[in-house]
CSV table of C-alpha atoms and ligand atoms in Angstrom, one decimal:
chain,number,residue,atom,x,y,z
A,5,MET,CA,0.0,0.0,0.0
A,6,PRO,CA,1.7,3.3,-1.1
A,7,PHE,CA,2.0,6.2,1.3
A,8,ILE,CA,-0.6,8.9,0.3
A,9,LEU,CA,-1.1,12.5,1.6
A,10,GLN,CA,-3.8,14.5,-0.1
A,11,GLU,CA,-5.7,17.7,0.5
A,12,ARG,CA,-9.5,18.0,0.7
A,13,VAL,CA,-10.6,14.4,0.3
A,14,SER,CA,-14.2,13.2,0.4
A,15,LEU,CA,-14.9,10.7,3.2
A,16,LYS,CA,-18.2,9.5,1.8
A,17,SER,CA,-16.7,6.2,0.7
A,18,PHE,CA,-14.8,5.8,3.9
A,19,ASN,CA,-17.7,5.6,6.3
A,20,THR,CA,-20.6,3.1,6.4
A,21,PHE,CA,-23.2,5.7,7.2
A,22,GLY,CA,-22.4,6.9,3.7
A,23,VAL,CA,-22.6,10.6,4.7
A,24,GLU,CA,-20.7,13.3,2.8
A,25,ALA,CA,-17.9,15.0,4.7
A,26,GLN,CA,-14.5,16.3,3.6
A,27,ALA,CA,-11.1,15.8,5.3
A,28,ARG,CA,-8.8,18.8,5.1
A,29,TRP,CA,-5.9,16.4,4.8
A,30,PHE,CA,-6.1,12.6,4.2
A,31,ALA,CA,-3.2,10.1,4.6
A,32,GLN,CA,-3.1,6.4,3.9
A,33,VAL,CA,-0.4,4.7,5.9
A,34,ALA,CA,1.1,1.2,6.0
A,35,GLY,CA,3.2,1.5,9.1
A,36,ALA,CA,5.5,3.3,11.6
A,37,ALA,CA,7.7,4.9,8.9
A,38,ASP,CA,4.7,6.5,7.2
A,39,LEU,CA,3.4,7.7,10.6
A,40,GLN,CA,6.8,9.3,11.4
A,41,ARG,CA,6.7,11.1,8.0
A,42,LEU,CA,3.4,12.7,9.1
A,43,LEU,CA,4.9,13.8,12.3
A,44,ASP,CA,7.8,15.5,10.4
A,45,ASP,CA,5.5,17.2,7.9
A,46,SER,CA,4.9,20.8,9.1
A,47,ARG,CA,1.7,21.0,7.0
A,48,VAL,CA,-0.1,18.4,9.0
A,49,ARG,CA,2.0,17.8,12.2
A,50,ASP,CA,-0.1,19.9,14.6
A,51,LEU,CA,-3.6,19.5,13.1
A,52,PRO,CA,-6.4,17.7,14.8
A,53,ARG,CA,-6.1,14.0,13.8
A,54,LEU,CA,-8.5,11.1,13.3
A,55,ILE,CA,-7.3,7.5,12.9
A,56,LEU,CA,-9.6,5.7,10.6
A,57,GLY,CA,-10.1,2.0,9.9
A,58,GLY,CA,-13.2,0.9,8.0
A,59,GLY,CA,-15.4,3.8,9.1
A,60,SER,CA,-18.1,1.4,10.4
A,61,ASN,CA,-18.3,2.9,13.9
A,62,VAL,CA,-18.0,6.7,13.2
A,63,LEU,CA,-20.5,9.4,12.3
A,64,PHE,CA,-19.0,12.5,10.6
A,65,ALA,CA,-21.2,15.3,11.9
A,66,GLY,CA,-19.6,17.7,9.4
A,67,ASP,CA,-16.3,18.2,7.6
A,68,PHE,CA,-13.1,17.2,9.5
A,69,ASN,CA,-10.8,20.2,9.5
A,70,GLY,CA,-7.7,18.2,10.3
A,71,LEU,CA,-5.8,15.1,9.2
A,72,VAL,CA,-7.6,11.7,8.7
A,73,VAL,CA,-5.1,8.9,8.8
A,74,ARG,CA,-6.4,5.6,7.3
A,75,ILE,CA,-4.5,2.6,8.6
A,76,CYS,CA,-3.8,-0.1,5.9
A,77,PRO,CA,-1.1,-2.6,6.8
A,78,ARG,CA,-2.0,-6.1,5.7
A,79,GLY,CA,-0.8,-9.6,6.8
A,80,ILE,CA,-1.8,-12.6,9.0
A,81,ASP,CA,1.0,-14.5,10.7
A,82,ASP,CA,0.2,-17.8,12.5
A,83,LEU,CA,2.7,-17.9,15.3
A,84,GLY,CA,1.7,-21.5,16.2
A,85,GLN,CA,0.9,-23.1,19.6
A,86,ILE,CA,2.1,-21.3,22.7
A,87,ASP,CA,1.0,-22.4,26.2
A,88,GLY,CA,-2.3,-23.9,25.4
A,89,ALA,CA,-3.4,-21.5,22.6
A,90,ARG,CA,-2.7,-20.7,19.0
A,91,LEU,CA,-1.4,-17.2,18.5
A,92,ILE,CA,-2.2,-15.3,15.3
A,93,ARG,CA,-0.7,-11.9,14.7
A,94,VAL,CA,-2.9,-9.8,12.4
A,95,ALA,CA,-2.1,-6.4,10.8
A,96,ALA,CA,-4.5,-3.6,11.6
A,97,GLY,CA,-5.6,-3.2,8.0
A,98,GLU,CA,-7.0,-6.7,7.7
A,99,PRO,CA,-10.8,-6.7,7.3
A,100,TRP,CA,-12.2,-8.4,10.5
A,101,ALA,CA,-15.1,-10.3,8.9
A,102,GLU,CA,-12.8,-11.9,6.3
A,103,LEU,CA,-10.2,-12.8,9.0
A,104,VAL,CA,-12.9,-14.6,11.1
A,105,GLU,CA,-14.1,-16.6,8.1
A,106,HIS,CA,-10.6,-17.4,6.9
A,107,LEU,CA,-9.6,-18.7,10.4
A,108,VAL,CA,-12.8,-20.8,10.9
A,109,ARG,CA,-12.6,-22.2,7.3
A,110,SER,CA,-8.9,-23.1,7.8
A,111,GLY,CA,-9.5,-25.1,11.0
A,112,ARG,CA,-8.5,-22.4,13.4
A,113,PRO,CA,-11.8,-21.7,15.3
A,114,GLY,CA,-12.4,-19.4,18.3
A,115,LEU,CA,-13.7,-16.2,16.7
A,116,GLU,CA,-16.9,-17.6,15.1
A,117,ASN,CA,-19.2,-15.7,17.5
A,118,LEU,CA,-17.7,-12.4,16.1
A,119,ALA,CA,-18.5,-13.3,12.5
A,120,LEU,CA,-19.6,-10.6,10.1
A,121,ILE,CA,-18.6,-7.6,12.3
A,122,PRO,CA,-17.6,-4.9,9.8
A,123,GLY,CA,-14.4,-2.9,10.0
A,124,LEU,CA,-10.7,-3.5,10.3
A,125,THR,CA,-8.8,-5.6,12.8
A,126,GLY,CA,-6.9,-2.7,14.2
A,127,ALA,CA,-10.2,-1.2,15.5
A,128,ALA,CA,-11.3,-4.5,17.2
A,129,PRO,CA,-9.7,-3.7,20.6
A,130,ILE,CA,-10.7,0.0,20.5
A,131,GLN,CA,-14.3,-0.7,21.6
A,132,ASN,CA,-13.7,-4.3,22.5
A,133,ILE,CA,-16.0,-5.6,19.9
A,134,GLY,CA,-18.5,-8.1,21.0
A,135,ALA,CA,-21.4,-10.2,19.8
A,136,TYR,CA,-23.4,-13.4,20.6
A,137,GLY,CA,-21.7,-14.0,24.0
A,138,LEU,CA,-18.1,-13.3,23.1
A,139,GLU,CA,-15.9,-10.1,23.3
A,140,VAL,CA,-12.6,-9.7,21.6
A,141,ALA,CA,-11.1,-9.3,25.1
A,142,GLU,CA,-11.5,-13.1,25.5
A,143,ARG,CA,-9.4,-13.7,22.4
A,144,LEU,CA,-6.8,-10.9,22.7
A,145,HIS,CA,-3.1,-11.7,23.5
A,146,ALA,CA,-1.6,-8.2,22.8
A,147,VAL,CA,-2.0,-5.0,20.9
A,148,HIS,CA,0.9,-3.5,18.9
A,149,ALA,CA,0.5,0.3,19.0
A,150,TRP,CA,2.8,3.0,17.5
A,151,ASP,CA,4.0,5.4,20.2
A,152,PRO,CA,4.3,8.9,18.7
A,153,VAL,CA,6.7,10.0,21.5
A,154,SER,CA,9.3,7.3,21.0
A,155,GLY,CA,8.4,6.5,17.4
A,156,MET,CA,8.5,2.8,18.4
A,157,VAL,CA,5.8,0.1,18.3
A,158,GLN,CA,4.8,-0.9,21.8
A,159,ASP,CA,3.6,-4.4,22.6
A,160,ILE,CA,0.7,-3.9,25.1
A,161,PRO,CA,-0.5,-7.2,26.8
A,162,ALA,CA,-4.3,-7.7,26.7
A,163,ASP,CA,-4.5,-7.3,30.5
A,164,GLN,CA,-3.1,-3.7,30.2
A,165,CYS,CA,-5.8,-2.7,27.6
A,166,ASP,CA,-8.4,-2.1,30.3
A,167,LEU,CA,-11.1,-3.8,28.1
A,168,GLY,CA,-14.8,-3.4,29.2
A,169,TYR,CA,-18.2,-3.4,27.6
A,170,ARG,CA,-17.6,-1.5,24.3
A,171,ASP,CA,-14.7,0.3,26.0
A,172,SER,CA,-10.9,0.2,26.4
A,173,ARG,CA,-7.9,2.3,27.4
A,174,PHE,CA,-7.5,3.2,23.7
A,175,LYS,CA,-11.1,4.6,23.5
A,176,ARG,CA,-10.4,6.8,26.6
A,177,GLN,CA,-7.0,7.9,25.1
A,178,ILE,CA,-8.9,8.9,21.9
A,179,ARG,CA,-11.4,10.9,23.9
A,180,ALA,CA,-8.6,12.6,25.9
A,181,ALA,CA,-6.6,13.4,22.7
A,182,THR,CA,-9.2,16.0,21.7
A,183,VAL,CA,-7.8,18.0,24.7
A,184,LEU,CA,-4.2,16.6,25.0
A,185,GLY,CA,-3.5,16.9,21.2
A,186,PRO,CA,-3.1,14.6,18.3
A,187,GLN,CA,0.4,13.3,19.3
A,188,THR,CA,-1.3,11.4,22.2
A,189,LEU,CA,-3.6,9.4,19.9
A,190,PRO,CA,-3.0,5.6,20.0
A,191,VAL,CA,-2.4,4.0,16.6
A,192,VAL,CA,-2.9,0.3,16.5
A,193,LEU,CA,-0.7,-1.3,13.8
A,194,ALA,CA,-1.4,-5.0,14.7
A,195,VAL,CA,-3.0,-7.2,17.2
A,196,THR,CA,-2.1,-10.8,18.4
A,197,LEU,CA,-5.1,-13.0,18.9
A,198,ARG,CA,-5.2,-16.0,21.2
A,199,LEU,CA,-7.3,-19.0,20.1
A,200,PRO,CA,-7.8,-21.4,23.0
A,201,GLN,CA,-6.8,-25.0,22.5
A,202,PRO,CA,-8.8,-27.3,22.7
A,203,TRP,CA,-11.6,-25.4,21.1
A,204,ARG,CA,-14.9,-25.2,23.0
A,205,PRO,CA,-18.1,-23.6,21.6
A,206,VAL,CA,-19.5,-20.4,23.2
A,207,THR,CA,-23.2,-20.9,23.1
A,208,GLY,CA,-24.8,-19.2,26.1
A,209,TYR,CA,-26.4,-16.4,24.2
A,210,ALA,CA,-30.2,-16.7,24.1
A,211,GLU,CA,-30.7,-16.0,20.4
A,212,LEU,CA,-27.9,-18.3,19.4
A,213,GLU,CA,-29.2,-21.1,21.7
A,214,ARG,CA,-32.7,-20.8,20.1
A,215,GLU,CA,-31.3,-20.9,16.5
A,216,LEU,CA,-29.0,-23.9,17.2
A,217,ALA,CA,-31.9,-25.8,18.8
A,218,ALA,CA,-34.2,-24.9,15.8
A,219,ARG,CA,-31.5,-26.5,13.6
A,220,ALA,CA,-31.3,-29.6,15.9
A,221,CYS,CA,-27.6,-28.9,16.4
A,222,PRO,CA,-27.0,-29.9,20.0
A,223,ARG,CA,-23.2,-30.3,19.6
A,224,PRO,CA,-22.3,-27.4,17.1
A,225,ALA,CA,-19.0,-27.3,15.4
A,226,ALA,CA,-17.3,-23.9,14.9
A,227,ALA,CA,-18.7,-23.8,11.3
A,228,ASP,CA,-22.2,-24.3,12.6
A,229,ILE,CA,-21.9,-21.4,15.1
A,230,PHE,CA,-20.3,-19.3,12.3
A,231,ASP,CA,-23.2,-20.0,9.9
A,232,VAL,CA,-25.9,-19.4,12.6
A,233,VAL,CA,-24.3,-16.0,13.7
A,234,CYS,CA,-24.1,-14.9,10.0
A,235,SER,CA,-27.7,-15.8,9.5
A,236,LEU,CA,-28.9,-14.0,12.6
A,237,ARG,CA,-26.9,-10.9,11.7
A,238,ARG,CA,-28.2,-10.8,8.1
A,239,ARG,CA,-31.7,-11.1,9.4
A,240,LYS,CA,-31.4,-8.5,12.1
A,241,LEU,CA,-29.0,-5.8,10.8
A,242,PRO,CA,-29.1,-3.7,7.7
A,243,ASP,CA,-26.3,-4.2,5.1
A,244,PRO,CA,-24.4,-0.8,5.0
A,245,ALA,CA,-24.1,-1.3,1.3
A,246,GLN,CA,-27.9,-1.0,1.0
A,247,LEU,CA,-28.8,1.3,3.9
A,248,GLY,CA,-26.0,3.4,5.6
A,249,ASN,CA,-25.6,2.6,9.2
A,250,ALA,CA,-22.9,2.0,11.9
A,251,GLY,CA,-24.6,-0.9,13.7
A,252,SER,CA,-26.0,-0.2,17.2
A,253,PHE,CA,-25.9,3.6,17.6
A,254,PHE,CA,-26.1,3.4,21.4
A,255,LYS,CA,-24.8,1.1,24.1
A,256,ASN,CA,-27.2,-1.0,26.2
A,257,PRO,CA,-27.2,0.9,29.6
A,258,VAL,CA,-26.0,-0.9,32.7
A,259,VAL,CA,-28.0,-0.1,35.9
A,260,SER,CA,-27.8,-1.0,39.6
A,261,ARG,CA,-30.0,-3.6,41.2
A,262,GLU,CA,-32.1,-0.8,42.9
A,263,GLN,CA,-32.5,1.1,39.6
A,264,HIS,CA,-33.5,-2.2,37.9
A,265,ALA,CA,-36.1,-2.9,40.6
A,266,SER,CA,-37.6,0.6,40.2
A,267,LEU,CA,-37.7,0.2,36.4
A,268,ILE,CA,-39.4,-3.2,36.6
A,269,GLU,CA,-42.1,-1.7,38.9
A,270,ARG,CA,-42.8,1.1,36.5
A,271,PHE,CA,-42.3,-0.9,33.2
A,272,PRO,CA,-43.0,-4.6,34.0
A,273,SER,CA,-42.2,-5.7,30.4
A,274,ILE,CA,-38.8,-3.9,30.1
A,275,VAL,CA,-36.1,-6.1,28.6
A,276,SER,CA,-33.1,-6.6,30.9
A,277,TYR,CA,-30.3,-9.1,31.4
A,278,PRO,CA,-28.6,-9.9,34.8
A,279,LEU,CA,-24.9,-9.2,34.9
A,280,ALA,CA,-22.2,-10.4,37.3
A,281,GLY,CA,-22.1,-8.3,40.5
A,282,GLY,CA,-25.9,-7.7,40.7
A,283,ARG,CA,-26.2,-5.1,38.0
A,284,TYR,CA,-28.4,-5.3,35.0
A,285,LYS,CA,-28.1,-4.5,31.3
A,286,ILE,CA,-31.3,-2.8,29.9
A,287,GLY,CA,-32.3,-3.5,26.3
A,288,ALA,CA,-31.9,0.0,24.7
A,289,ALA,CA,-33.8,-1.2,21.6
A,290,TRP,CA,-36.9,-2.0,23.7
A,291,MET,CA,-36.9,1.5,25.3
A,292,ILE,CA,-36.5,3.2,21.9
A,293,GLU,CA,-39.4,1.2,20.6
A,294,ALA,CA,-41.5,2.0,23.8
A,295,CYS,CA,-41.0,5.7,22.8
A,296,GLU,CA,-42.6,4.8,19.5
A,297,LEU,CA,-39.5,5.8,17.5
A,298,ARG,CA,-38.9,2.5,15.6
A,299,GLY,CA,-39.2,3.2,11.9
A,300,VAL,CA,-39.4,7.0,12.2
A,301,THR,CA,-37.7,9.2,9.6
A,302,ARG,CA,-36.4,12.8,10.0
A,303,ALA,CA,-34.8,14.5,7.0
A,304,ARG,CA,-33.8,11.1,5.5
A,305,ALA,CA,-32.3,9.9,8.8
A,306,GLY,CA,-34.2,7.0,10.4
A,307,VAL,CA,-34.6,4.5,13.2
A,308,TYR,CA,-34.3,1.1,11.5
A,309,GLU,CA,-37.5,-0.9,11.4
A,310,GLY,CA,-35.7,-4.1,12.0
A,311,GLN,CA,-33.7,-3.1,15.1
A,312,ALA,CA,-34.5,0.2,16.9
A,313,LEU,CA,-30.9,0.5,18.2
A,314,VAL,CA,-29.7,1.1,14.7
A,315,LEU,CA,-29.9,4.6,13.1
A,316,VAL,CA,-29.8,4.6,9.3
A,317,ASN,CA,-29.2,7.0,6.4
A,318,ARG,CA,-32.2,6.5,4.1
A,319,GLY,CA,-30.3,8.2,1.3
A,320,GLY,CA,-29.0,11.7,1.1
A,321,SER,CA,-29.0,12.2,4.9
A,322,THR,CA,-26.2,14.3,6.4
A,323,GLY,CA,-24.2,13.5,9.5
A,324,ALA,CA,-25.9,16.5,11.2
A,325,ASP,CA,-29.4,15.0,10.4
A,326,ILE,CA,-28.4,11.7,11.9
A,327,LEU,CA,-26.9,13.4,15.0
A,328,ASP,CA,-30.2,15.4,15.4
A,329,LEU,CA,-32.1,12.2,15.3
A,330,ALA,CA,-29.7,10.6,17.8
A,331,CYS,CA,-30.3,13.5,20.2
A,332,GLU,CA,-34.1,13.2,19.8
A,333,VAL,CA,-33.9,9.5,20.7
A,334,GLN,CA,-31.7,10.3,23.7
A,335,GLU,CA,-34.1,13.0,24.9
A,336,ARG,CA,-37.2,10.8,24.5
A,337,VAL,CA,-35.7,7.9,26.3
A,338,GLN,CA,-34.3,10.1,29.1
A,339,MET,CA,-37.8,11.7,29.6
A,340,ARG,CA,-39.6,8.4,29.7
A,341,PHE,CA,-37.2,6.1,31.5
A,342,GLY,CA,-34.8,8.5,33.3
A,343,ILE,CA,-31.9,6.8,31.5
A,344,GLN,CA,-29.3,8.7,29.4
A,345,LEU,CA,-28.4,6.5,26.4
A,346,GLU,CA,-24.7,6.7,25.6
A,347,PRO,CA,-23.6,6.7,21.9
A,348,GLU,CA,-21.5,3.6,20.9
A,349,VAL,CA,-20.7,5.2,17.6
A,350,GLN,CA,-17.8,7.7,17.7
A,351,ILE,CA,-19.2,11.1,16.7
A,352,ILE,CA,-16.6,13.2,14.9
A,353,GLY,CA,-17.0,17.0,14.8
A,354,ASP,CA,-14.8,19.4,12.9
A,355,SER,CA,-11.8,18.9,15.2
A,356,GLY,CA,-12.6,15.9,17.4
A,357,ARG,CA,-15.4,14.1,19.2
A,358,LEU,CA,-18.7,15.9,19.6
A,359,LEU,CA,-20.6,13.5,21.9
A,360,SER,CA,-18.6,11.6,24.5
A,361,SER,CA,-18.9,7.8,24.3
B,12,LIG,P1,-13.7,2.9,12.5
B,12,LIG,O1,-15.1,3.1,12.5
B,12,LIG,O2,-12.8,3.4,11.4
B,12,LIG,O3,-13.1,3.6,13.9
B,12,LIG,C1,-13.7,3.4,15.1
B,12,LIG,C2,-12.9,4.0,16.2
B,12,LIG,O4,-11.6,3.4,16.3
B,12,LIG,C3,-12.5,5.5,15.9
B,12,LIG,O5,-12.5,6.2,17.1
B,12,LIG,C4,-11.2,5.4,15.3
B,12,LIG,O6,-10.4,6.6,15.5
B,12,LIG,C5,-10.5,4.2,16.0
B,12,LIG,N1,-9.6,3.4,15.2
B,12,LIG,C6,-9.9,2.7,14.1
B,12,LIG,N2,-8.8,2.1,13.7
B,12,LIG,C7,-7.8,2.4,14.6
B,12,LIG,C8,-6.4,2.0,14.7
B,12,LIG,N3,-5.8,1.2,13.8
B,12,LIG,N4,-5.7,2.6,15.7
B,12,LIG,C9,-6.2,3.4,16.6
B,12,LIG,N5,-7.6,3.8,16.6
B,12,LIG,C10,-8.3,3.3,15.5
B,12,LIG,N6,-19.5,-3.6,16.8
B,12,LIG,C11,-19.5,-4.6,17.8
B,12,LIG,O7,-18.8,-4.5,18.8
B,12,LIG,N7,-20.3,-5.7,17.7
B,12,LIG,C12,-21.2,-5.9,16.6
B,12,LIG,O8,-21.9,-6.9,16.6
B,12,LIG,C13,-21.2,-4.9,15.6
B,12,LIG,N8,-22.0,-5.0,14.5
B,12,LIG,C14,-22.0,-4.0,13.5
B,12,LIG,C15,-22.9,-4.2,12.5
B,12,LIG,C16,-22.9,-3.2,11.4
B,12,LIG,C17,-23.9,-3.4,10.3
B,12,LIG,C18,-22.0,-2.1,11.5
B,12,LIG,C19,-22.0,-1.1,10.4
B,12,LIG,C20,-21.2,-1.9,12.6
B,12,LIG,C21,-21.2,-2.9,13.6
B,12,LIG,N9,-20.3,-2.8,14.7
B,12,LIG,C22,-20.3,-3.8,15.7
B,12,LIG,C23,-19.5,-1.6,14.9
B,12,LIG,C24,-18.1,-1.6,14.2
B,12,LIG,O9,-18.2,-2.5,13.1
B,12,LIG,C25,-17.0,-2.0,15.1
B,12,LIG,O10,-16.9,-1.1,16.1
B,12,LIG,C26,-15.6,-2.1,14.3
B,12,LIG,O11,-14.6,-2.5,15.2
B,12,LIG,C27,-15.2,-0.7,13.8
B,12,LIG,O12,-14.1,-1.0,13.0
B,12,LIG,P2,-13.6,0.1,11.9
B,12,LIG,O13,-12.3,-0.3,11.3
B,12,LIG,O14,-14.7,0.4,11.0
B,12,LIG,O15,-13.4,1.4,12.8
B,13,LIG,N1,-27.7,-10.2,26.2
B,13,LIG,C1,-27.1,-11.0,27.1
B,13,LIG,N2,-27.4,-12.4,27.1
B,13,LIG,C2,-28.3,-12.9,26.2
B,13,LIG,C3,-29.0,-11.9,25.3
B,13,LIG,C4,-28.6,-10.6,25.4
B,13,LIG,O1,-26.2,-10.6,27.9
B,13,LIG,O2,-28.6,-14.0,26.2
B,13,LIG,C5,-27.3,-8.8,26.3
B,13,LIG,C6,-26.5,-8.5,25.0
B,13,LIG,O3,-25.1,-8.6,25.3
B,13,LIG,C7,-26.8,-7.0,24.6
B,13,LIG,C8,-28.1,-6.8,25.4
B,13,LIG,O4,-28.4,-7.9,26.3
B,13,LIG,O5,-25.8,-6.1,25.1
B,13,LIG,C9,-29.3,-6.8,24.4
B,13,LIG,O6,-29.2,-7.9,23.6
B,13,LIG,P1,-29.9,-8.0,22.1
B,13,LIG,O7,-29.8,-9.4,21.7
B,13,LIG,O8,-31.2,-7.3,22.2
B,13,LIG,O9,-28.9,-7.3,21.2
B,13,LIG,P2,-28.8,-5.8,20.7
B,13,LIG,O10,-28.8,-4.9,21.9
B,13,LIG,O11,-29.8,-5.5,19.7
B,13,LIG,C10,-26.3,-6.2,20.9
B,13,LIG,C11,-25.0,-5.5,20.4
B,13,LIG,C12,-24.8,-5.8,18.9
B,13,LIG,C13,-24.5,-7.3,18.8
B,13,LIG,C14,-25.8,-8.0,19.4
B,13,LIG,C15,-25.6,-9.5,19.3
B,13,LIG,C16,-24.9,-3.5,21.8
B,13,LIG,C17,-25.0,-2.0,21.9
B,13,LIG,N3,-25.2,-4.1,20.6
B,13,LIG,O12,-27.4,-5.8,20.1
B,13,LIG,O13,-23.6,-5.1,18.5
B,13,LIG,O14,-24.3,-7.6,17.5
B,13,LIG,O15,-26.0,-7.6,20.7
B,13,LIG,O16,-24.8,-9.9,20.4
B,13,LIG,O17,-24.5,-4.2,22.7
B,13,LIG,C18,-22.9,-3.0,17.6
B,13,LIG,O18,-22.2,-2.9,18.7
B,13,LIG,O19,-22.9,-2.2,16.6
B,13,LIG,C19,-23.8,-4.2,17.5
B,13,LIG,C20,-24.6,-4.4,16.4
């Protein structure tokens, strides 16, 4: 992948909402040497900076008056068996969904529950991607991130990444960088994944259990789980190629036992799931639907009919339109349930994040 640095580049084809936005400067980099070149280039060195992967978890609320750095290194290295697991080192620019399918199909299972998640592998630890009962935290060995201060690539063990529900130390560093400056942004160049040996299926997720039972598949192989997850996702989520979206726009809120008891009393049919430690995860989609927002459209931005947690671009919507709709959803849920929904999608203003998440 050649190093590219261009002025005034449209980001429409680099974000899965498909909204129009322009980057003042746009670079495509394959590694540490290219990143160092950007640090040494006085035209862009001190500008606000956004690191971009596949653009499947960002909303551009307007033009980005800074430098967008698209991370593109490729490569998958099987490091073999090391203390009870197979280690695979993957470059940040590898598409995640293709990686999962390649590993399952080549007899290296362990990521099948995370099938079909869009985006690039470098972004996987940023929000600790998760689905169908598995988070990448459970399959991460280390993150290899470029350190702008030393110019070196740091190997950060998984237990130092501070991974939580759609959260990580990297996500907090990105949030802080809008204040501390672009040189403090983490740049993930590769991750090393850890596939447990012997393989064991992860099947505790209700929807997955139901679908496997419906297929009379009591002892699923990795390929069975992979196929069922792909089928569930294709049924439930819009294909960004057809309908611009970034998956779930909000996180599912986590509340205390007391808050949960009060919510159940006021809304007996609210959807919730018990978590370790006595807290509960509340189904955000259910609350949005209870506010009668499923399927609404405002200026070509919409709440997806198939899954109220997903906001969509029905064609010609701007990032600002989608942000306005997101704020309306937040306000309506806050008014009715007293819960502030937190965006999962990273909302990018003209020089950094607009809404914290
Ligand atoms: P981008 O959107 O490009 O970037 C996301 C954030 O990570 C930004 O803050 C960006 O600055 C930062 N970033 C990206 N690459 C790097 C890097 N190399 N170094 C440092 N920072 C970086 N997510 C889930 O967790 N589970 C799901 O089931 C799921 N389903 C989805 C379904 C659909 C249809 C869509 C559109 C999205 C879905 N997502 C899901 C969200 C999204 O796919 C993931 O968050 C994915 O990891 C984002 O990858 P990306 O490369 O597109 O990141
Ligand atoms: N849940 C459980 N156990 C279950 C079922 C659900 O813990 O058996 C939890 C889920 O982890 C989820 C919440 O309860 O956080 C609601 O689950 P639901 O099946 O209704 O899924 P959702 O909220 O529509 C969430 C993720 C999706 C992911 C699906 C499938 C968020 C914000 N969204 O969607 O991720 O694909 O579960 O696991 O958590 C995305 O992040 O963009 C995304 C699409």
